[in-house]
Amino acid sequence: MSGEVSRTPSLAEVMKIVSDKTKRDIFVARPGKIETYDPLRQVANILLCQMEPFADEDGGTGAEPIPVLMEIPVLFPGGGGYFMSFPLLPGDIGLVVFCDRSLDTYWASDGSILADPIDQRSHELSDAVFIPLKFGPQARAIKGEISSSAVFGKEKGFQVRVGETGIDITTAGNPTVIPGAPGSGYVAMAN
């Protein structure tokens, strides 16, 4: 004998090992990047921006990319018959959320009845949705002052800024000169 002592792990140790492994195997939400986007169907192929860590049988560790997620529904804000959408391009980043149950029957329905998920899968890669967000590394933070008004627009282009005292139309935060408008570039609106 080599003098090794073996012991049986306690129930608490076994439960912690199982709990840790279960947590590692559950997908909840991760940053993702659009590879391709179909605007007619609002689905995208998404590359997750974080690799998946692993440990091999010899105790070594590493990380590997997760294959591209195919045909992921893209979510835009909407309600009351209104919606907001914008064009999406390869490289745009957002949040990938992995749903609690299979989306297959819900996605294929018209939404008028409760959908039976049919199977028991949970938090699977195939049940993801993509929410395009201005979410990324700090180096990609929105440039310019945006804290004093609600802003809709393009970073290096026209922006509509709604503040406490009015609405400004700007180009990247600078007052826009409207061709043909006298003076400062302000536009008068009337009923």
Short mmCIF file of N, CA and C in Angstrom, two decimals:
data_model
loop_
_atom_site.label_atom_id
_atom_site.label_comp_id
_atom_site.label_asym_id
_atom_site.label_seq_id
_atom_site.Cartn_x
_atom_site.Cartn_y
_atom_site.Cartn_z
N MET A 1 0.84 -1.18 0.00
CA MET A 1 0.00 0.00 0.00
C MET A 1 0.88 1.23 0.00
N SER A 2 0.42 2.24 -0.64
CA SER A 2 1.20 3.47 -0.77
C SER A 2 0.98 4.44 0.39
N GLY A 3 0.17 4.12 1.31
CA GLY A 3 -0.07 5.00 2.44
C GLY A 3 -1.18 6.01 2.19
N GLU A 4 -1.88 5.90 1.04
CA GLU A 4 -2.97 6.82 0.76
C GLU A 4 -4.16 6.48 1.64
N VAL A 5 -4.78 7.50 2.14
CA VAL A 5 -5.97 7.30 2.96
C VAL A 5 -7.18 7.71 2.12
N SER A 6 -8.14 6.82 2.08
CA SER A 6 -9.34 7.18 1.34
C SER A 6 -10.45 7.45 2.35
N ARG A 7 -11.32 8.37 1.97
CA ARG A 7 -12.43 8.66 2.85
C ARG A 7 -13.67 8.87 2.01
N THR A 8 -14.76 8.65 2.60
CA THR A 8 -16.04 8.86 1.94
C THR A 8 -16.45 10.31 2.17
N PRO A 9 -16.78 11.05 1.08
CA PRO A 9 -17.19 12.45 1.28
C PRO A 9 -18.51 12.51 2.04
N SER A 10 -18.69 13.60 2.75
CA SER A 10 -19.95 13.79 3.48
C SER A 10 -21.07 14.10 2.51
N LEU A 11 -22.29 13.94 2.99
CA LEU A 11 -23.45 14.26 2.16
C LEU A 11 -23.41 15.73 1.72
N ALA A 12 -23.01 16.63 2.61
CA ALA A 12 -22.92 18.06 2.27
C ALA A 12 -21.90 18.30 1.16
N GLU A 13 -20.76 17.59 1.20
CA GLU A 13 -19.74 17.74 0.15
C GLU A 13 -20.27 17.24 -1.20
N VAL A 14 -20.94 16.10 -1.18
CA VAL A 14 -21.52 15.56 -2.42
C VAL A 14 -22.56 16.51 -2.98
N MET A 15 -23.42 17.03 -2.12
CA MET A 15 -24.46 17.96 -2.58
C MET A 15 -23.84 19.23 -3.17
N LYS A 16 -22.76 19.73 -2.58
CA LYS A 16 -22.09 20.92 -3.12
C LYS A 16 -21.49 20.63 -4.48
N ILE A 17 -20.86 19.46 -4.65
CA ILE A 17 -20.29 19.08 -5.94
C ILE A 17 -21.38 19.02 -7.01
N VAL A 18 -22.49 18.38 -6.68
CA VAL A 18 -23.61 18.26 -7.64
C VAL A 18 -24.19 19.64 -7.95
N SER A 19 -24.37 20.46 -6.91
CA SER A 19 -24.91 21.80 -7.11
C SER A 19 -23.99 22.64 -7.99
N ASP A 20 -22.70 22.60 -7.74
CA ASP A 20 -21.74 23.37 -8.56
C ASP A 20 -21.77 22.91 -10.01
N LYS A 21 -21.81 21.60 -10.24
CA LYS A 21 -21.85 21.08 -11.61
C LYS A 21 -23.15 21.49 -12.30
N THR A 22 -24.27 21.42 -11.58
CA THR A 22 -25.56 21.80 -12.15
C THR A 22 -25.54 23.28 -12.55
N LYS A 23 -25.02 24.14 -11.69
CA LYS A 23 -24.95 25.57 -12.01
C LYS A 23 -24.08 25.81 -13.25
N ARG A 24 -22.99 25.07 -13.37
CA ARG A 24 -22.11 25.25 -14.54
C ARG A 24 -22.81 24.83 -15.84
N ASP A 25 -23.73 23.89 -15.75
CA ASP A 25 -24.39 23.36 -16.94
C ASP A 25 -25.64 24.14 -17.34
N ILE A 26 -26.04 25.15 -16.57
CA ILE A 26 -27.25 25.92 -16.87
C ILE A 26 -26.86 27.22 -17.56
N PHE A 27 -27.48 27.47 -18.69
CA PHE A 27 -27.29 28.74 -19.39
C PHE A 27 -28.42 29.68 -18.98
N VAL A 28 -28.08 30.91 -18.58
CA VAL A 28 -29.08 31.88 -18.17
C VAL A 28 -29.04 33.09 -19.11
N ALA A 29 -27.94 33.82 -19.14
CA ALA A 29 -27.81 34.99 -20.01
C ALA A 29 -26.33 35.26 -20.25
N ARG A 30 -25.99 35.64 -21.48
CA ARG A 30 -24.61 35.95 -21.84
C ARG A 30 -24.62 37.00 -22.95
N PRO A 31 -23.53 37.77 -23.05
CA PRO A 31 -23.42 38.68 -24.19
C PRO A 31 -23.22 37.87 -25.47
N GLY A 32 -23.82 38.36 -26.55
CA GLY A 32 -23.69 37.69 -27.84
C GLY A 32 -23.55 38.71 -28.95
N LYS A 33 -23.06 38.23 -30.10
CA LYS A 33 -22.80 39.11 -31.24
C LYS A 33 -23.46 38.52 -32.47
N ILE A 34 -24.12 39.38 -33.26
CA ILE A 34 -24.80 38.92 -34.47
C ILE A 34 -23.78 38.52 -35.53
N GLU A 35 -23.97 37.31 -36.06
CA GLU A 35 -23.19 36.85 -37.21
C GLU A 35 -23.96 37.18 -38.49
N THR A 36 -25.25 36.80 -38.52
CA THR A 36 -26.13 37.13 -39.64
C THR A 36 -27.50 37.45 -39.06
N TYR A 37 -28.28 38.28 -39.80
CA TYR A 37 -29.61 38.68 -39.32
C TYR A 37 -30.58 38.67 -40.48
N ASP A 38 -31.78 38.10 -40.28
CA ASP A 38 -32.86 38.10 -41.25
C ASP A 38 -33.94 39.05 -40.75
N PRO A 39 -34.02 40.28 -41.31
CA PRO A 39 -34.99 41.26 -40.81
C PRO A 39 -36.44 40.89 -41.10
N LEU A 40 -36.71 40.08 -42.11
CA LEU A 40 -38.09 39.70 -42.40
C LEU A 40 -38.64 38.74 -41.35
N ARG A 41 -37.81 37.84 -40.88
CA ARG A 41 -38.24 36.85 -39.88
C ARG A 41 -37.81 37.24 -38.46
N GLN A 42 -36.98 38.27 -38.32
CA GLN A 42 -36.42 38.72 -37.05
C GLN A 42 -35.75 37.56 -36.29
N VAL A 43 -34.87 36.85 -37.01
CA VAL A 43 -34.03 35.82 -36.40
C VAL A 43 -32.58 36.10 -36.77
N ALA A 44 -31.68 35.67 -35.90
CA ALA A 44 -30.26 35.91 -36.13
C ALA A 44 -29.45 34.67 -35.75
N ASN A 45 -28.29 34.55 -36.36
CA ASN A 45 -27.31 33.58 -35.92
C ASN A 45 -26.37 34.35 -35.00
N ILE A 46 -26.17 33.83 -33.80
CA ILE A 46 -25.48 34.56 -32.74
C ILE A 46 -24.25 33.79 -32.26
N LEU A 47 -23.15 34.51 -32.13
CA LEU A 47 -21.93 33.98 -31.53
C LEU A 47 -21.85 34.51 -30.10
N LEU A 48 -21.78 33.61 -29.12
CA LEU A 48 -21.63 34.05 -27.74
C LEU A 48 -20.25 34.67 -27.56
N CYS A 49 -20.18 35.78 -26.82
CA CYS A 49 -18.93 36.54 -26.67
C CYS A 49 -18.02 35.98 -25.59
N GLN A 50 -18.45 34.96 -24.88
CA GLN A 50 -17.63 34.34 -23.85
C GLN A 50 -17.48 32.86 -24.18
N MET A 51 -16.25 32.37 -24.00
CA MET A 51 -16.02 30.95 -24.22
C MET A 51 -16.51 30.16 -23.01
N GLU A 52 -16.64 28.86 -23.20
CA GLU A 52 -17.11 27.97 -22.15
C GLU A 52 -15.91 27.32 -21.47
N PRO A 53 -15.76 27.53 -20.15
CA PRO A 53 -14.65 26.89 -19.46
C PRO A 53 -14.87 25.38 -19.34
N PHE A 54 -13.77 24.64 -19.27
CA PHE A 54 -13.89 23.19 -19.07
C PHE A 54 -12.72 22.70 -18.23
N ALA A 55 -12.92 21.54 -17.66
CA ALA A 55 -11.85 20.83 -16.95
C ALA A 55 -11.79 19.43 -17.55
N ASP A 56 -10.58 18.99 -17.89
CA ASP A 56 -10.46 17.64 -18.45
C ASP A 56 -10.23 16.61 -17.35
N GLU A 57 -10.17 15.34 -17.74
CA GLU A 57 -10.05 14.26 -16.77
C GLU A 57 -8.76 14.31 -15.97
N ASP A 58 -7.73 14.95 -16.54
CA ASP A 58 -6.43 15.04 -15.86
C ASP A 58 -6.33 16.24 -14.94
N GLY A 59 -7.42 16.99 -14.80
CA GLY A 59 -7.42 18.15 -13.93
C GLY A 59 -7.01 19.44 -14.63
N GLY A 60 -6.69 19.36 -15.91
CA GLY A 60 -6.35 20.58 -16.67
C GLY A 60 -7.60 21.39 -16.96
N THR A 61 -7.43 22.68 -17.16
CA THR A 61 -8.57 23.54 -17.46
C THR A 61 -8.29 24.33 -18.73
N GLY A 62 -9.33 24.86 -19.30
CA GLY A 62 -9.23 25.68 -20.50
C GLY A 62 -10.58 26.28 -20.82
N ALA A 63 -10.69 26.83 -22.01
CA ALA A 63 -11.96 27.40 -22.47
C ALA A 63 -12.05 27.19 -23.97
N GLU A 64 -13.28 26.99 -24.44
CA GLU A 64 -13.49 26.78 -25.87
C GLU A 64 -14.75 27.52 -26.30
N PRO A 65 -14.78 27.98 -27.57
CA PRO A 65 -15.99 28.68 -28.03
C PRO A 65 -17.18 27.73 -28.13
N ILE A 66 -18.36 28.28 -27.91
CA ILE A 66 -19.60 27.55 -28.11
C ILE A 66 -19.98 27.74 -29.57
N PRO A 67 -20.44 26.70 -30.26
CA PRO A 67 -20.84 26.88 -31.66
C PRO A 67 -21.88 27.99 -31.82
N VAL A 68 -21.91 28.60 -32.99
CA VAL A 68 -22.86 29.68 -33.28
C VAL A 68 -24.28 29.18 -33.06
N LEU A 69 -25.09 29.98 -32.36
CA LEU A 69 -26.50 29.66 -32.12
C LEU A 69 -27.29 30.06 -33.36
N MET A 70 -28.06 29.14 -33.92
CA MET A 70 -28.74 29.36 -35.19
C MET A 70 -30.20 29.73 -35.01
N GLU A 71 -30.66 30.67 -35.86
CA GLU A 71 -32.09 31.02 -35.94
C GLU A 71 -32.67 31.45 -34.59
N ILE A 72 -31.99 32.37 -33.92
CA ILE A 72 -32.42 32.83 -32.61
C ILE A 72 -33.39 34.00 -32.78
N PRO A 73 -34.58 33.96 -32.15
CA PRO A 73 -35.51 35.09 -32.24
C PRO A 73 -34.88 36.37 -31.67
N VAL A 74 -35.09 37.47 -32.39
CA VAL A 74 -34.60 38.78 -31.94
C VAL A 74 -35.79 39.55 -31.38
N LEU A 75 -35.62 40.10 -30.17
CA LEU A 75 -36.71 40.80 -29.49
C LEU A 75 -36.53 42.31 -29.61
N PHE A 76 -37.61 43.01 -29.95
CA PHE A 76 -37.63 44.47 -29.98
C PHE A 76 -38.70 44.95 -29.00
N PRO A 77 -38.55 46.14 -28.41
CA PRO A 77 -39.58 46.65 -27.50
C PRO A 77 -40.89 46.87 -28.24
N GLY A 78 -41.99 46.56 -27.57
CA GLY A 78 -43.29 46.79 -28.19
C GLY A 78 -44.41 46.57 -27.21
N GLY A 79 -45.57 47.14 -27.51
CA GLY A 79 -46.76 46.96 -26.70
C GLY A 79 -47.83 47.94 -27.14
N GLY A 80 -49.10 47.59 -26.90
CA GLY A 80 -50.21 48.47 -27.22
C GLY A 80 -50.34 48.77 -28.70
N GLY A 81 -49.81 47.88 -29.52
CA GLY A 81 -49.86 48.10 -30.97
C GLY A 81 -48.67 48.89 -31.49
N TYR A 82 -47.79 49.35 -30.61
CA TYR A 82 -46.61 50.12 -31.01
C TYR A 82 -45.36 49.27 -30.86
N PHE A 83 -44.34 49.62 -31.60
CA PHE A 83 -43.07 48.93 -31.47
C PHE A 83 -41.95 49.88 -31.84
N MET A 84 -40.75 49.47 -31.48
CA MET A 84 -39.56 50.21 -31.88
C MET A 84 -38.60 49.20 -32.49
N SER A 85 -38.10 49.49 -33.66
CA SER A 85 -37.14 48.60 -34.29
C SER A 85 -36.03 49.43 -34.92
N PHE A 86 -34.97 48.77 -35.28
CA PHE A 86 -33.84 49.42 -35.93
C PHE A 86 -33.08 48.35 -36.69
N PRO A 87 -32.32 48.76 -37.70
CA PRO A 87 -31.58 47.77 -38.46
C PRO A 87 -30.46 47.16 -37.61
N LEU A 88 -30.22 45.89 -37.83
CA LEU A 88 -29.14 45.20 -37.13
C LEU A 88 -28.10 44.74 -38.14
N LEU A 89 -26.85 44.79 -37.72
CA LEU A 89 -25.74 44.44 -38.60
C LEU A 89 -24.86 43.38 -37.96
N PRO A 90 -24.15 42.61 -38.76
CA PRO A 90 -23.18 41.68 -38.18
C PRO A 90 -22.22 42.44 -37.27
N GLY A 91 -21.96 41.87 -36.10
CA GLY A 91 -21.09 42.51 -35.12
C GLY A 91 -21.85 43.25 -34.04
N ASP A 92 -23.16 43.54 -34.26
CA ASP A 92 -23.94 44.19 -33.20
C ASP A 92 -24.05 43.25 -32.01
N ILE A 93 -23.96 43.84 -30.83
CA ILE A 93 -23.93 43.06 -29.59
C ILE A 93 -25.24 43.22 -28.84
N GLY A 94 -25.59 42.21 -28.07
CA GLY A 94 -26.78 42.26 -27.24
C GLY A 94 -26.69 41.20 -26.17
N LEU A 95 -27.82 40.95 -25.53
CA LEU A 95 -27.89 39.96 -24.47
C LEU A 95 -28.66 38.75 -24.96
N VAL A 96 -28.06 37.57 -24.82
CA VAL A 96 -28.72 36.31 -25.16
C VAL A 96 -29.29 35.75 -23.87
N VAL A 97 -30.60 35.53 -23.86
CA VAL A 97 -31.29 34.99 -22.68
C VAL A 97 -31.76 33.58 -23.03
N PHE A 98 -31.48 32.64 -22.13
CA PHE A 98 -31.85 31.25 -22.34
C PHE A 98 -33.09 30.96 -21.51
N CYS A 99 -34.19 30.64 -22.18
CA CYS A 99 -35.50 30.52 -21.52
C CYS A 99 -35.59 29.27 -20.65
N ASP A 100 -36.50 29.34 -19.68
CA ASP A 100 -36.70 28.24 -18.74
C ASP A 100 -37.20 26.97 -19.41
N ARG A 101 -37.98 27.11 -20.45
CA ARG A 101 -38.58 25.95 -21.13
C ARG A 101 -38.40 26.08 -22.64
N SER A 102 -38.69 25.00 -23.33
CA SER A 102 -38.61 24.96 -24.79
C SER A 102 -39.51 26.03 -25.40
N LEU A 103 -38.97 26.74 -26.38
CA LEU A 103 -39.74 27.78 -27.08
C LEU A 103 -40.44 27.27 -28.34
N ASP A 104 -40.18 26.03 -28.73
CA ASP A 104 -40.62 25.54 -30.03
C ASP A 104 -42.11 25.73 -30.30
N THR A 105 -42.99 25.26 -29.40
CA THR A 105 -44.42 25.36 -29.67
C THR A 105 -44.91 26.80 -29.55
N TYR A 106 -44.35 27.57 -28.63
CA TYR A 106 -44.75 28.98 -28.51
C TYR A 106 -44.34 29.75 -29.77
N TRP A 107 -43.13 29.56 -30.23
CA TRP A 107 -42.60 30.28 -31.40
C TRP A 107 -43.41 29.95 -32.65
N ALA A 108 -43.90 28.72 -32.75
CA ALA A 108 -44.67 28.30 -33.93
C ALA A 108 -46.14 28.70 -33.84
N SER A 109 -46.59 29.18 -32.67
CA SER A 109 -48.01 29.51 -32.49
C SER A 109 -48.30 30.95 -32.91
N ASP A 110 -49.59 31.33 -32.79
CA ASP A 110 -49.95 32.73 -33.04
C ASP A 110 -50.04 33.52 -31.73
N GLY A 111 -49.74 32.87 -30.61
CA GLY A 111 -49.72 33.54 -29.31
C GLY A 111 -51.08 33.67 -28.65
N SER A 112 -52.14 33.13 -29.25
CA SER A 112 -53.48 33.32 -28.69
C SER A 112 -53.83 32.31 -27.60
N ILE A 113 -53.09 31.21 -27.50
CA ILE A 113 -53.36 30.22 -26.46
C ILE A 113 -52.07 29.91 -25.71
N LEU A 114 -52.20 29.31 -24.55
CA LEU A 114 -51.03 28.91 -23.78
C LEU A 114 -50.34 27.75 -24.50
N ALA A 115 -49.02 27.85 -24.63
CA ALA A 115 -48.27 26.82 -25.35
C ALA A 115 -47.74 25.77 -24.39
N ASP A 116 -47.90 24.51 -24.76
CA ASP A 116 -47.34 23.39 -24.00
C ASP A 116 -45.90 23.22 -24.48
N PRO A 117 -44.90 23.31 -23.60
CA PRO A 117 -43.52 23.19 -24.05
C PRO A 117 -43.17 21.80 -24.57
N ILE A 118 -44.02 20.82 -24.37
CA ILE A 118 -43.92 19.44 -24.83
C ILE A 118 -42.80 18.65 -24.15
N ASP A 119 -41.58 19.17 -24.11
CA ASP A 119 -40.53 18.40 -23.46
C ASP A 119 -40.04 19.13 -22.20
N GLN A 120 -39.16 18.49 -21.48
CA GLN A 120 -38.73 19.00 -20.18
C GLN A 120 -37.41 19.76 -20.21
N ARG A 121 -36.88 20.05 -21.40
CA ARG A 121 -35.58 20.73 -21.41
C ARG A 121 -35.70 22.12 -20.78
N SER A 122 -34.58 22.57 -20.21
CA SER A 122 -34.58 23.83 -19.49
C SER A 122 -33.24 24.53 -19.69
N HIS A 123 -33.28 25.83 -20.00
CA HIS A 123 -32.07 26.65 -20.17
C HIS A 123 -31.12 26.05 -21.21
N GLU A 124 -31.66 25.58 -22.31
CA GLU A 124 -30.85 24.98 -23.37
C GLU A 124 -30.39 26.06 -24.35
N LEU A 125 -29.30 25.79 -25.02
CA LEU A 125 -28.79 26.73 -26.03
C LEU A 125 -29.82 26.97 -27.13
N SER A 126 -30.63 25.95 -27.44
CA SER A 126 -31.60 26.06 -28.52
C SER A 126 -32.82 26.90 -28.15
N ASP A 127 -32.96 27.28 -26.89
CA ASP A 127 -34.12 28.06 -26.45
C ASP A 127 -33.70 29.48 -26.06
N ALA A 128 -32.84 30.06 -26.86
CA ALA A 128 -32.33 31.39 -26.59
C ALA A 128 -33.13 32.44 -27.36
N VAL A 129 -33.13 33.65 -26.84
CA VAL A 129 -33.63 34.83 -27.55
C VAL A 129 -32.52 35.89 -27.46
N PHE A 130 -32.50 36.81 -28.42
CA PHE A 130 -31.47 37.84 -28.48
C PHE A 130 -32.13 39.20 -28.31
N ILE A 131 -31.61 39.98 -27.37
CA ILE A 131 -32.10 41.34 -27.15
C ILE A 131 -30.98 42.30 -27.56
N PRO A 132 -31.14 42.98 -28.71
CA PRO A 132 -30.07 43.91 -29.11
C PRO A 132 -29.99 45.07 -28.12
N LEU A 133 -28.83 45.27 -27.60
CA LEU A 133 -28.62 46.32 -26.59
C LEU A 133 -27.30 47.02 -26.86
N LYS A 134 -27.19 48.20 -26.39
CA LYS A 134 -25.91 48.89 -26.42
C LYS A 134 -25.14 48.35 -25.23
N PHE A 135 -24.73 47.10 -25.35
CA PHE A 135 -24.11 46.35 -24.27
C PHE A 135 -22.83 45.74 -24.79
N GLY A 136 -21.76 46.11 -24.21
CA GLY A 136 -20.50 45.55 -24.66
C GLY A 136 -19.38 45.96 -23.76
N PRO A 137 -18.19 45.68 -24.17
CA PRO A 137 -17.04 46.09 -23.38
C PRO A 137 -17.04 47.61 -23.18
N GLN A 138 -16.41 48.06 -22.12
CA GLN A 138 -16.37 49.50 -21.80
C GLN A 138 -15.90 50.32 -22.99
N ALA A 139 -15.02 49.78 -23.79
CA ALA A 139 -14.51 50.52 -24.95
C ALA A 139 -15.62 50.83 -25.96
N ARG A 140 -16.74 50.12 -25.89
CA ARG A 140 -17.86 50.35 -26.81
C ARG A 140 -18.99 51.13 -26.18
N ALA A 141 -18.76 51.76 -25.04
CA ALA A 141 -19.81 52.54 -24.38
C ALA A 141 -20.28 53.66 -25.30
N ILE A 142 -21.53 54.10 -25.12
CA ILE A 142 -22.08 55.19 -25.93
C ILE A 142 -21.23 56.42 -25.73
N LYS A 143 -20.82 57.03 -26.83
CA LYS A 143 -19.99 58.22 -26.76
C LYS A 143 -20.87 59.46 -26.63
N GLY A 144 -20.43 60.41 -25.82
CA GLY A 144 -21.16 61.67 -25.69
C GLY A 144 -22.09 61.69 -24.49
N GLU A 145 -22.61 62.85 -24.22
CA GLU A 145 -23.50 63.10 -23.07
C GLU A 145 -24.90 62.58 -23.38
N ILE A 146 -25.38 61.62 -22.58
CA ILE A 146 -26.74 61.11 -22.78
C ILE A 146 -27.54 61.10 -21.49
N SER A 147 -27.00 61.69 -20.41
CA SER A 147 -27.67 61.56 -19.12
C SER A 147 -28.76 62.59 -18.88
N SER A 148 -28.85 63.63 -19.70
CA SER A 148 -29.82 64.68 -19.40
C SER A 148 -31.10 64.61 -20.23
N SER A 149 -31.21 63.60 -21.11
CA SER A 149 -32.42 63.48 -21.93
C SER A 149 -32.55 62.05 -22.44
N ALA A 150 -33.75 61.72 -22.90
CA ALA A 150 -33.97 60.45 -23.59
C ALA A 150 -33.49 60.64 -25.02
N VAL A 151 -32.74 59.68 -25.53
CA VAL A 151 -32.14 59.84 -26.85
C VAL A 151 -32.51 58.66 -27.73
N PHE A 152 -32.86 58.95 -28.98
CA PHE A 152 -33.03 57.93 -30.00
C PHE A 152 -32.25 58.41 -31.21
N GLY A 153 -31.35 57.60 -31.70
CA GLY A 153 -30.61 58.02 -32.88
C GLY A 153 -29.40 57.16 -33.13
N LYS A 154 -28.55 57.66 -34.00
CA LYS A 154 -27.34 56.97 -34.40
C LYS A 154 -26.16 57.67 -33.74
N GLU A 155 -25.19 56.89 -33.25
CA GLU A 155 -24.07 57.48 -32.52
C GLU A 155 -23.38 58.60 -33.28
N LYS A 156 -23.06 58.36 -34.53
CA LYS A 156 -22.37 59.39 -35.31
C LYS A 156 -23.31 59.94 -36.38
N GLY A 157 -24.53 60.25 -35.97
CA GLY A 157 -25.52 60.73 -36.92
C GLY A 157 -26.63 61.48 -36.22
N PHE A 158 -27.78 61.54 -36.86
CA PHE A 158 -28.91 62.28 -36.31
C PHE A 158 -29.42 61.63 -35.04
N GLN A 159 -29.82 62.47 -34.08
CA GLN A 159 -30.38 62.01 -32.81
C GLN A 159 -31.56 62.90 -32.45
N VAL A 160 -32.58 62.27 -31.88
CA VAL A 160 -33.71 63.00 -31.31
C VAL A 160 -33.55 62.89 -29.80
N ARG A 161 -33.47 64.05 -29.14
CA ARG A 161 -33.26 64.09 -27.69
C ARG A 161 -34.47 64.75 -27.04
N VAL A 162 -35.13 64.01 -26.16
CA VAL A 162 -36.31 64.53 -25.46
C VAL A 162 -35.88 64.85 -24.03
N GLY A 163 -35.94 66.14 -23.68
CA GLY A 163 -35.56 66.59 -22.34
C GLY A 163 -36.74 67.17 -21.59
N GLU A 164 -36.47 67.74 -20.45
CA GLU A 164 -37.54 68.32 -19.62
C GLU A 164 -38.19 69.52 -20.26
N THR A 165 -37.46 70.27 -21.07
CA THR A 165 -37.99 71.53 -21.61
C THR A 165 -38.22 71.50 -23.11
N GLY A 166 -37.91 70.39 -23.78
CA GLY A 166 -38.14 70.38 -25.21
C GLY A 166 -37.51 69.19 -25.90
N ILE A 167 -37.59 69.24 -27.22
CA ILE A 167 -37.05 68.19 -28.07
C ILE A 167 -35.99 68.81 -28.96
N ASP A 168 -34.82 68.19 -29.00
CA ASP A 168 -33.74 68.64 -29.88
C ASP A 168 -33.48 67.58 -30.93
N ILE A 169 -33.27 68.04 -32.15
CA ILE A 169 -32.79 67.16 -33.21
C ILE A 169 -31.35 67.56 -33.42
N THR A 170 -30.45 66.60 -33.27
CA THR A 170 -29.03 66.92 -33.32
C THR A 170 -28.29 65.97 -34.24
N THR A 171 -27.05 66.31 -34.52
CA THR A 171 -26.14 65.36 -35.16
C THR A 171 -25.07 65.08 -34.13
N ALA A 172 -25.11 63.88 -33.58
CA ALA A 172 -24.16 63.43 -32.56
C ALA A 172 -24.06 64.43 -31.41
N GLY A 173 -25.19 64.99 -30.98
CA GLY A 173 -25.20 65.88 -29.83
C GLY A 173 -25.05 67.34 -30.15
N ASN A 174 -24.76 67.70 -31.39
CA ASN A 174 -24.62 69.10 -31.78
C ASN A 174 -25.90 69.56 -32.46
N PRO A 175 -26.37 70.81 -32.21
CA PRO A 175 -27.60 71.28 -32.85
C PRO A 175 -27.50 71.13 -34.37
N THR A 176 -28.58 70.66 -34.95
CA THR A 176 -28.60 70.43 -36.39
C THR A 176 -29.05 71.69 -37.12
N VAL A 177 -28.35 72.00 -38.18
CA VAL A 177 -28.78 73.09 -39.05
C VAL A 177 -29.65 72.47 -40.12
N ILE A 178 -30.91 72.85 -40.11
CA ILE A 178 -31.87 72.33 -41.08
C ILE A 178 -31.78 73.19 -42.33
N PRO A 179 -31.50 72.58 -43.49
CA PRO A 179 -31.41 73.39 -44.71
C PRO A 179 -32.69 74.21 -44.92
N GLY A 180 -32.52 75.50 -45.16
CA GLY A 180 -33.65 76.38 -45.42
C GLY A 180 -34.26 77.00 -44.18
N ALA A 181 -33.87 76.53 -42.98
CA ALA A 181 -34.43 77.11 -41.74
C ALA A 181 -33.61 78.34 -41.38
N PRO A 182 -34.29 79.45 -41.06
CA PRO A 182 -33.55 80.66 -40.72
C PRO A 182 -32.87 80.55 -39.36
N GLY A 183 -31.76 81.22 -39.19
CA GLY A 183 -31.13 81.38 -37.87
C GLY A 183 -30.44 80.14 -37.36
N SER A 184 -30.82 79.71 -36.17
CA SER A 184 -30.07 78.72 -35.42
C SER A 184 -30.32 77.27 -35.83
N GLY A 185 -31.23 77.03 -36.72
CA GLY A 185 -31.50 75.66 -37.09
C GLY A 185 -32.68 75.05 -36.37
N TYR A 186 -33.40 75.83 -35.55
CA TYR A 186 -34.56 75.28 -34.87
C TYR A 186 -35.73 75.18 -35.85
N VAL A 187 -36.56 74.18 -35.66
CA VAL A 187 -37.70 73.97 -36.52
C VAL A 187 -38.96 74.20 -35.71
N ALA A 188 -39.88 74.98 -36.24
CA ALA A 188 -41.15 75.22 -35.57
C ALA A 188 -42.13 74.14 -35.98
N MET A 189 -42.93 73.68 -35.02
CA MET A 189 -43.95 72.66 -35.31
C MET A 189 -45.31 73.26 -35.01
N ALA A 190 -46.29 72.92 -35.83
CA ALA A 190 -47.64 73.41 -35.61
C ALA A 190 -48.63 72.28 -35.90
N ASN A 191 -49.89 72.44 -35.38
CA ASN A 191 -50.88 71.41 -35.65
C ASN A 191 -51.23 71.46 -37.12
#
